[in-house]
Amino acid sequence: MRTQINVKYLDHPEVQEAESILRSCVHCGFCTATCPTYQELGDERDGPRGRIYLIKQMLESGEVSDKSRHHLDRCLSCRSCETTCPSGVQYGRLAEIGRGMVEEELERPAGQQLVRWLLRKVLPYPSRFGPLLALGRLARPLLPAALAAKVPPAQPADPWPEARHSRVMLALGGCAQAVATPDTNATAARVLDRLGVSLVQAPAAGCCGAVSYHLSAHEEGLGFMRRNIDAWWPYIEAGAESIVISASGCGAMVREYGDKLRDDPAYADKAKRVSELAKDLSEVLDGEELSRLNLAGSGRKTAVHCPCTLQHALKLGGRVEDILRKAGVELTSVKDGHLCCGSAGTYSVLQPELSQRLLTNKLAALTADQPEQIVTANVGCQLHLASKAEVPVKHWIELLDPRD
């Protein structure tokens, strides 16, 4: 794709990267076949190829419009198009740059600004999100049915096993997961303890930075990344094997720390090392001897939802299914597994109507073979699916819990 960048943007720090990505696109249209929003809406501007042209038009004309922002906002950032693209176009990165530039130049209506500000100031902070979630649970009987369904029931967190092994791995506590499904990491710790690994948390670590970064508050997101690196670094120096991440959305972001902070002289080397150590929980379990868990399968027919971040960003599609089959879990077949459930971080809040349409489609695919439960690998997907599912929705690690 030929480009002619407007003189207005020639000194922008990210334009050269954006131009390189644009030039790699051959506008073949393969991406539209696997784009959830294009499949649902049938509008070229709501598919990757159309959005690429919108960003190209902005960079060449120097003009930003509400209409272009509208279509960029409707992108899930699921990156299914990247898995499909024969030319290796880094669409996700281009969308980040394009959205960031739109945010710099075009002021949003006050209502949109407020919602995005609240998401950034509440979700990444368990000390803020936790009390609000507790209040929502108390008020749940009084809420409209659609809103009440979005409030997850309380999940007690059992104590972690004592750190007693020579092999030590770090866990990312995260933000929403630490409050909404706090037993997920505790369960991972129990499973790894049976495998001879102690899973520990750095108290000062927190949100991976994805909430802020994906809402185009890039510097704020980088701040979360630096804080986590500082919190983890003493453990890394002491010999921690890996940074284990049980939420694939967070894992996709931590895997990019090295790239995001590559121009920061104080953090570039440390960020690169953190990204090298970051592993999704499925990667860790896949390398261990699971027979030591003495599992006999869950006894329940199970559908696996593979989050976009696991299959398209981390390229680990099928890994969870392989582990569960080895553990004796009976899995159902699931059609259109590459399509997003509509959670997509804050997307379900910012694009509720479209998100619900995608959720309905996903649940229809997941339950076609009549499973008794659904499992997934990302807290956002777990909560989103559970808000409408008629069967229990769990994190897949719960099926390997040695207590069961």
Short mmCIF file of C-alpha atoms in Angstrom, two decimals:
data_model
loop_
_atom_site.label_atom_id
_atom_site.label_comp_id
_atom_site.label_asym_id
_atom_site.label_seq_id
_atom_site.Cartn_x
_atom_site.Cartn_y
_atom_site.Cartn_z
CA MET A 1 0.00 0.00 0.00
CA ARG A 2 1.46 3.36 -1.06
CA THR A 3 1.39 6.19 1.46
CA GLN A 4 2.04 9.93 1.42
CA ILE A 5 2.09 11.16 5.02
CA ASN A 6 0.83 14.69 5.60
CA VAL A 7 3.55 17.14 6.61
CA LYS A 8 1.56 17.76 9.80
CA TYR A 9 2.54 14.31 11.11
CA LEU A 10 6.12 13.95 9.87
CA ASP A 11 7.56 14.64 13.32
CA HIS A 12 5.09 12.46 15.22
CA PRO A 13 7.08 9.79 17.11
CA GLU A 14 4.87 6.89 15.97
CA VAL A 15 4.09 7.85 12.39
CA GLN A 16 7.09 6.08 10.87
CA GLU A 17 5.99 2.83 12.52
CA ALA A 18 2.41 3.37 11.37
CA GLU A 19 3.53 4.03 7.80
CA SER A 20 5.59 0.84 7.79
CA ILE A 21 2.57 -1.18 8.90
CA LEU A 22 0.33 0.50 6.33
CA ARG A 23 2.79 -0.31 3.55
CA SER A 24 2.74 -4.01 4.50
CA CYS A 25 -1.02 -4.27 3.79
CA VAL A 26 -1.88 -5.58 0.30
CA HIS A 27 -5.63 -4.92 0.87
CA CYS A 28 -6.51 -8.52 -0.04
CA GLY A 29 -9.51 -8.61 2.31
CA PHE A 30 -8.77 -11.98 3.91
CA CYS A 31 -9.05 -10.23 7.28
CA THR A 32 -12.71 -9.36 6.78
CA ALA A 33 -13.61 -13.06 6.77
CA THR A 34 -12.56 -13.45 10.42
CA CYS A 35 -13.42 -10.01 11.82
CA PRO A 36 -16.30 -10.26 14.33
CA THR A 37 -17.58 -6.71 13.79
CA TYR A 38 -17.48 -6.98 9.99
CA GLN A 39 -19.26 -10.33 10.14
CA GLU A 40 -21.94 -8.80 12.37
CA LEU A 41 -22.36 -5.41 10.65
CA GLY A 42 -21.29 -6.00 7.05
CA ASP A 43 -19.75 -2.51 6.80
CA GLU A 44 -16.31 -2.24 5.19
CA ARG A 45 -15.42 0.49 7.69
CA ASP A 46 -16.09 -1.97 10.52
CA GLY A 47 -13.50 -4.44 9.27
CA PRO A 48 -9.70 -4.32 9.48
CA ARG A 49 -9.15 -3.35 5.86
CA GLY A 50 -11.61 -0.47 6.12
CA ARG A 51 -10.13 0.75 9.38
CA ILE A 52 -6.66 0.61 7.87
CA TYR A 53 -7.90 2.90 5.09
CA LEU A 54 -9.45 5.25 7.65
CA ILE A 55 -6.11 5.55 9.46
CA LYS A 56 -4.28 5.99 6.14
CA GLN A 57 -6.73 8.72 5.15
CA MET A 58 -6.16 10.52 8.46
CA LEU A 59 -2.38 10.39 8.13
CA GLU A 60 -2.47 11.61 4.55
CA SER A 61 -5.14 14.31 4.87
CA GLY A 62 -4.26 15.55 8.36
CA GLU A 63 -7.96 15.53 9.23
CA VAL A 64 -9.75 13.52 11.92
CA SER A 65 -13.52 13.00 11.88
CA ASP A 66 -16.15 11.77 14.32
CA LYS A 67 -17.17 9.15 11.79
CA SER A 68 -13.66 7.67 11.59
CA ARG A 69 -13.42 7.60 15.37
CA HIS A 70 -16.81 5.86 15.55
CA HIS A 71 -15.57 2.97 13.40
CA LEU A 72 -12.21 2.75 15.17
CA ASP A 73 -14.03 2.65 18.51
CA ARG A 74 -16.07 -0.32 17.32
CA CYS A 75 -12.91 -2.39 16.77
CA LEU A 76 -12.56 -5.08 19.46
CA SER A 77 -8.76 -5.24 19.14
CA CYS A 78 -9.26 -9.02 19.12
CA ARG A 79 -6.49 -9.38 16.49
CA SER A 80 -8.23 -12.24 14.73
CA CYS A 81 -7.28 -10.42 11.53
CA GLU A 82 -3.59 -10.81 12.40
CA THR A 83 -3.98 -14.58 12.61
CA THR A 84 -5.63 -14.58 9.18
CA CYS A 85 -3.44 -12.01 7.39
CA PRO A 86 -1.05 -13.58 4.83
CA SER A 87 1.15 -10.47 4.86
CA GLY A 88 1.74 -10.30 8.61
CA VAL A 89 0.18 -6.85 9.02
CA GLN A 90 0.46 -5.72 12.65
CA TYR A 91 -3.06 -4.38 12.73
CA GLY A 92 -3.30 -4.27 16.53
CA ARG A 93 -0.34 -1.97 16.80
CA LEU A 94 -1.60 0.23 13.95
CA ALA A 95 -4.98 0.54 15.66
CA GLU A 96 -3.25 1.60 18.90
CA ILE A 97 -1.33 4.32 17.09
CA GLY A 98 -4.36 5.49 15.10
CA ARG A 99 -6.63 5.63 18.12
CA GLY A 100 -4.00 7.45 20.14
CA MET A 101 -3.62 10.11 17.46
CA VAL A 102 -7.39 10.52 17.16
CA GLU A 103 -7.58 10.97 20.93
CA GLU A 104 -4.91 13.67 20.78
CA GLU A 105 -6.67 15.66 18.08
CA LEU A 106 -10.42 15.19 18.51
CA GLU A 107 -12.11 15.99 21.79
CA ARG A 108 -14.75 13.49 22.83
CA PRO A 109 -18.21 14.47 24.09
CA ALA A 110 -18.23 15.03 27.85
CA GLY A 111 -20.22 11.88 28.58
CA GLN A 112 -17.73 9.64 26.75
CA GLN A 113 -14.82 11.34 28.46
CA LEU A 114 -16.38 10.75 31.88
CA VAL A 115 -17.04 7.05 31.29
CA ARG A 116 -13.50 6.46 30.04
CA TRP A 117 -12.00 8.43 32.93
CA LEU A 118 -14.03 6.41 35.44
CA LEU A 119 -12.93 3.12 33.86
CA ARG A 120 -9.29 4.20 34.12
CA LYS A 121 -9.64 5.44 37.69
CA VAL A 122 -11.62 2.50 39.08
CA LEU A 123 -10.92 -0.80 37.29
CA PRO A 124 -7.11 -0.87 37.70
CA TYR A 125 -7.33 -0.28 41.46
CA PRO A 126 -8.67 -3.20 43.55
CA SER A 127 -9.02 -0.88 46.56
CA ARG A 128 -11.53 1.17 44.54
CA PHE A 129 -13.14 -1.48 42.39
CA GLY A 130 -13.65 -3.90 45.29
CA PRO A 131 -15.93 -1.70 47.42
CA LEU A 132 -17.95 -0.66 44.36
CA LEU A 133 -18.40 -4.29 43.37
CA ALA A 134 -19.49 -5.15 46.92
CA LEU A 135 -22.01 -2.32 46.80
CA GLY A 136 -23.29 -3.61 43.47
CA ARG A 137 -23.80 -7.05 44.98
CA LEU A 138 -25.82 -5.58 47.84
CA ALA A 139 -27.97 -3.60 45.41
CA ARG A 140 -28.31 -6.44 42.92
CA PRO A 141 -31.94 -7.32 43.85
CA LEU A 142 -32.94 -3.75 43.10
CA LEU A 143 -31.12 -3.42 39.77
CA PRO A 144 -32.66 -3.89 36.31
CA ALA A 145 -32.18 -7.48 35.13
CA ALA A 146 -29.66 -6.56 32.41
CA LEU A 147 -27.49 -4.65 34.86
CA ALA A 148 -27.86 -7.18 37.68
CA ALA A 149 -26.57 -9.92 35.36
CA LYS A 150 -23.30 -8.04 35.01
CA VAL A 151 -22.62 -8.12 38.77
CA PRO A 152 -20.73 -11.36 39.53
CA PRO A 153 -21.50 -13.21 42.76
CA ALA A 154 -18.87 -13.12 45.48
CA GLN A 155 -16.15 -15.74 45.17
CA PRO A 156 -14.28 -16.59 48.37
CA ALA A 157 -10.53 -16.97 48.05
CA ASP A 158 -8.90 -19.83 49.93
CA PRO A 159 -5.43 -19.30 51.42
CA TRP A 160 -2.44 -19.94 49.23
CA PRO A 161 -0.20 -22.88 50.07
CA GLU A 162 2.95 -22.00 51.97
CA ALA A 163 5.98 -21.25 49.78
CA ARG A 164 8.13 -24.35 50.35
CA HIS A 165 9.76 -25.30 47.08
CA SER A 166 13.10 -24.40 45.55
CA ARG A 167 11.32 -23.63 42.28
CA VAL A 168 9.61 -20.23 42.57
CA MET A 169 7.38 -18.44 40.08
CA LEU A 170 5.77 -15.01 40.31
CA ALA A 171 2.05 -14.45 39.85
CA LEU A 172 0.43 -11.33 38.47
CA GLY A 173 -2.30 -10.38 40.94
CA GLY A 174 -3.91 -8.00 38.49
CA CYS A 175 -6.88 -5.75 39.16
CA ALA A 176 -10.35 -6.99 38.15
CA GLN A 177 -9.44 -10.63 38.67
CA ALA A 178 -8.04 -9.94 42.14
CA VAL A 179 -11.48 -8.64 43.15
CA ALA A 180 -14.02 -10.51 41.01
CA THR A 181 -12.45 -14.00 40.89
CA PRO A 182 -9.76 -13.97 43.62
CA ASP A 183 -9.60 -17.76 43.91
CA THR A 184 -8.23 -18.15 40.37
CA ASN A 185 -4.63 -17.44 41.34
CA ALA A 186 -5.06 -19.31 44.62
CA THR A 187 -6.16 -22.36 42.64
CA ALA A 188 -3.17 -21.95 40.32
CA ALA A 189 -0.94 -21.81 43.40
CA ARG A 190 -2.43 -25.07 44.73
CA VAL A 191 -1.97 -26.82 41.39
CA LEU A 192 1.62 -25.65 41.03
CA ASP A 193 2.35 -26.56 44.65
CA ARG A 194 1.43 -30.17 43.83
CA LEU A 195 3.86 -29.96 40.92
CA GLY A 196 6.74 -28.75 43.11
CA VAL A 197 6.51 -25.05 42.33
CA SER A 198 5.82 -22.21 44.78
CA LEU A 199 3.74 -19.41 43.27
CA VAL A 200 4.22 -16.07 45.04
CA GLN A 201 2.91 -12.54 44.54
CA ALA A 202 4.79 -9.25 44.76
CA PRO A 203 2.53 -7.09 46.98
CA ALA A 204 3.42 -3.86 45.18
CA ALA A 205 2.48 -5.20 41.72
CA GLY A 206 -0.99 -4.55 40.29
CA CYS A 207 -2.76 -3.78 37.05
CA CYS A 208 -0.79 -4.75 33.96
CA GLY A 209 -1.54 -1.37 32.34
CA ALA A 210 -3.90 -2.67 29.67
CA VAL A 211 -6.97 -0.72 30.80
CA SER A 212 -5.25 2.65 30.49
CA TYR A 213 -3.17 1.80 27.44
CA HIS A 214 -6.11 0.45 25.44
CA LEU A 215 -8.11 3.57 26.29
CA SER A 216 -5.32 5.61 24.64
CA ALA A 217 -3.93 6.88 27.97
CA HIS A 218 -0.54 5.54 26.93
CA GLU A 219 1.66 7.31 29.46
CA GLU A 220 -0.63 6.24 32.28
CA GLY A 221 -0.43 2.65 31.05
CA LEU A 222 3.36 2.82 30.90
CA GLY A 223 3.32 3.97 34.52
CA PHE A 224 1.57 0.75 35.57
CA MET A 225 4.14 -1.25 33.61
CA ARG A 226 7.07 0.46 35.33
CA ARG A 227 5.50 -0.11 38.74
CA ASN A 228 5.14 -3.83 38.08
CA ILE A 229 8.71 -4.10 36.84
CA ASP A 230 9.95 -2.41 40.00
CA ALA A 231 7.85 -4.74 42.15
CA TRP A 232 8.98 -7.89 40.36
CA TRP A 233 12.63 -7.09 39.89
CA PRO A 234 13.90 -8.19 43.34
CA TYR A 235 12.17 -11.56 42.83
CA ILE A 236 13.65 -11.89 39.35
CA GLU A 237 17.12 -11.15 40.71
CA ALA A 238 16.52 -13.80 43.38
CA GLY A 239 15.88 -16.41 40.69
CA ALA A 240 12.14 -16.52 39.96
CA GLU A 241 11.67 -18.83 36.96
CA SER A 242 8.71 -17.16 35.34
CA ILE A 243 5.98 -14.59 35.72
CA VAL A 244 2.82 -16.68 35.58
CA ILE A 245 -0.30 -14.91 34.30
CA SER A 246 -3.68 -16.59 34.59
CA ALA A 247 -5.59 -13.87 32.69
CA SER A 248 -4.62 -14.04 29.02
CA GLY A 249 -5.53 -10.39 28.47
CA CYS A 250 -2.95 -9.35 31.04
CA GLY A 251 -0.48 -11.86 29.65
CA ALA A 252 -0.74 -10.33 26.18
CA MET A 253 0.09 -6.91 27.63
CA VAL A 254 2.98 -8.07 29.85
CA ARG A 255 4.46 -9.91 26.88
CA GLU A 256 4.65 -6.48 25.19
CA TYR A 257 6.41 -4.63 28.02
CA GLY A 258 9.74 -4.93 26.24
CA ASP A 259 8.33 -3.35 23.11
CA LYS A 260 6.33 -0.66 24.88
CA LEU A 261 9.31 0.49 26.97
CA ARG A 262 12.04 -0.07 24.41
CA ASP A 263 12.84 3.67 24.24
CA ASP A 264 12.97 4.15 28.01
CA PRO A 265 16.66 4.03 28.99
CA ALA A 266 15.85 3.28 32.64
CA TYR A 267 13.49 0.39 31.91
CA ALA A 268 14.21 -0.99 28.43
CA ASP A 269 16.46 -3.87 29.53
CA LYS A 270 14.33 -4.79 32.54
CA ALA A 271 11.13 -4.65 30.48
CA LYS A 272 12.66 -6.95 27.87
CA ARG A 273 13.58 -9.44 30.59
CA VAL A 274 10.09 -9.29 32.10
CA SER A 275 8.53 -9.99 28.70
CA GLU A 276 10.84 -12.97 28.27
CA LEU A 277 9.80 -14.38 31.65
CA ALA A 278 6.06 -13.77 31.18
CA LYS A 279 4.14 -17.00 30.59
CA ASP A 280 0.48 -17.78 30.34
CA LEU A 281 -0.58 -20.36 32.89
CA SER A 282 -1.24 -22.83 30.08
CA GLU A 283 2.39 -22.58 28.93
CA VAL A 284 3.60 -23.40 32.43
CA LEU A 285 1.25 -26.37 32.92
CA ASP A 286 1.98 -27.71 29.45
CA GLY A 287 5.60 -28.25 30.48
CA GLU A 288 4.85 -30.07 33.74
CA GLU A 289 4.08 -33.70 34.52
CA LEU A 290 0.33 -33.51 35.14
CA SER A 291 0.09 -37.14 36.26
CA ARG A 292 1.43 -35.90 39.61
CA LEU A 293 -1.96 -34.24 40.20
CA ASN A 294 -3.73 -37.65 40.24
CA LEU A 295 -6.66 -36.29 38.25
CA ALA A 296 -9.47 -38.40 36.87
CA GLY A 297 -11.22 -35.75 34.78
CA SER A 298 -13.93 -33.34 35.84
CA GLY A 299 -16.74 -35.77 35.14
CA ARG A 300 -18.62 -32.98 33.39
CA LYS A 301 -18.98 -32.27 29.69
CA THR A 302 -17.03 -29.05 29.12
CA ALA A 303 -16.91 -26.38 26.41
CA VAL A 304 -13.70 -24.35 26.13
CA HIS A 305 -13.80 -20.69 25.18
CA CYS A 306 -10.37 -19.66 23.92
CA PRO A 307 -9.99 -15.89 24.50
CA CYS A 308 -8.79 -13.73 21.63
CA THR A 309 -5.75 -12.72 23.63
CA LEU A 310 -4.77 -16.36 24.08
CA GLN A 311 -5.18 -17.47 20.47
CA HIS A 312 -4.46 -14.31 18.46
CA ALA A 313 -2.10 -12.25 20.64
CA LEU A 314 -0.20 -15.01 22.48
CA LYS A 315 -0.62 -17.59 19.68
CA LEU A 316 -1.58 -20.32 22.16
CA GLY A 317 -4.81 -21.52 20.61
CA GLY A 318 -5.53 -25.15 21.51
CA ARG A 319 -3.10 -25.22 24.44
CA VAL A 320 -5.79 -25.26 27.15
CA GLU A 321 -7.76 -27.91 25.30
CA ASP A 322 -4.67 -30.15 25.08
CA ILE A 323 -4.03 -29.84 28.82
CA LEU A 324 -7.63 -30.61 29.74
CA ARG A 325 -7.75 -33.65 27.45
CA LYS A 326 -4.59 -34.98 29.10
CA ALA A 327 -6.35 -34.51 32.44
CA GLY A 328 -9.28 -36.61 31.24
CA VAL A 329 -11.82 -33.83 30.76
CA GLU A 330 -14.52 -34.51 28.16
CA LEU A 331 -14.57 -31.55 25.76
CA THR A 332 -17.32 -30.53 23.37
CA SER A 333 -16.82 -29.25 19.85
CA VAL A 334 -17.17 -25.46 19.43
CA LYS A 335 -17.83 -23.72 16.10
CA ASP A 336 -16.32 -20.36 15.19
CA GLY A 337 -13.85 -20.50 18.05
CA HIS A 338 -11.83 -17.69 16.47
CA LEU A 339 -14.60 -15.11 17.00
CA CYS A 340 -14.64 -12.77 20.01
CA CYS A 341 -17.20 -13.09 22.81
CA GLY A 342 -17.61 -9.30 22.95
CA SER A 343 -15.90 -8.70 26.29
CA ALA A 344 -12.65 -7.22 24.95
CA GLY A 345 -11.54 -5.37 28.08
CA THR A 346 -13.74 -2.31 28.47
CA TYR A 347 -15.55 -2.90 25.16
CA SER A 348 -18.62 -4.42 26.85
CA VAL A 349 -19.07 -1.11 28.71
CA LEU A 350 -18.26 1.24 25.84
CA GLN A 351 -20.07 -0.68 23.07
CA PRO A 352 -22.83 -2.50 24.98
CA GLU A 353 -25.24 -3.18 22.11
CA LEU A 354 -22.68 -4.73 19.79
CA SER A 355 -21.00 -6.52 22.68
CA GLN A 356 -24.28 -8.22 23.59
CA ARG A 357 -24.85 -9.34 20.01
CA LEU A 358 -21.41 -10.95 19.94
CA LEU A 359 -22.04 -12.53 23.35
CA THR A 360 -25.28 -14.11 22.13
CA ASN A 361 -23.50 -15.55 19.10
CA LYS A 362 -20.64 -16.89 21.19
CA LEU A 363 -22.87 -18.57 23.76
CA ALA A 364 -24.88 -20.20 20.99
CA ALA A 365 -21.66 -21.67 19.59
CA LEU A 366 -20.36 -22.75 23.00
CA THR A 367 -23.58 -24.48 24.08
CA ALA A 368 -24.55 -26.13 20.78
CA ASP A 369 -23.16 -29.46 22.01
CA GLN A 370 -24.95 -29.08 25.39
CA PRO A 371 -21.99 -28.77 27.78
CA GLU A 372 -22.50 -28.86 31.54
CA GLN A 373 -19.97 -26.07 32.04
CA ILE A 374 -17.85 -23.56 30.13
CA VAL A 375 -14.24 -22.75 30.90
CA THR A 376 -12.06 -19.92 29.66
CA ALA A 377 -8.65 -18.35 30.30
CA ASN A 378 -9.39 -14.67 30.85
CA VAL A 379 -11.33 -13.00 33.64
CA GLY A 380 -13.07 -10.51 31.36
CA CYS A 381 -14.38 -13.29 29.13
CA GLN A 382 -15.34 -15.35 32.18
CA LEU A 383 -17.47 -12.58 33.69
CA HIS A 384 -18.98 -11.60 30.34
CA LEU A 385 -19.97 -15.16 29.44
CA ALA A 386 -21.30 -15.83 32.95
CA SER A 387 -23.60 -12.79 32.73
CA LYS A 388 -25.77 -14.60 30.20
CA ALA A 389 -24.82 -18.28 30.26
CA GLU A 390 -27.23 -20.90 31.59
CA VAL A 391 -24.37 -23.18 32.72
CA PRO A 392 -21.50 -22.39 35.11
CA VAL A 393 -18.54 -20.48 33.65
CA LYS A 394 -15.14 -21.06 35.27
CA HIS A 395 -11.45 -20.52 34.76
CA TRP A 396 -10.00 -23.68 33.29
CA ILE A 397 -7.45 -24.10 36.10
CA GLU A 398 -10.35 -24.93 38.44
CA LEU A 399 -10.69 -28.29 36.67
CA LEU A 400 -7.17 -29.22 37.77
CA ASP A 401 -7.58 -28.22 41.42
CA PRO A 402 -6.21 -31.10 43.51
CA ARG A 403 -8.94 -30.48 46.10
CA ASP A 404 -11.66 -31.67 43.71
#
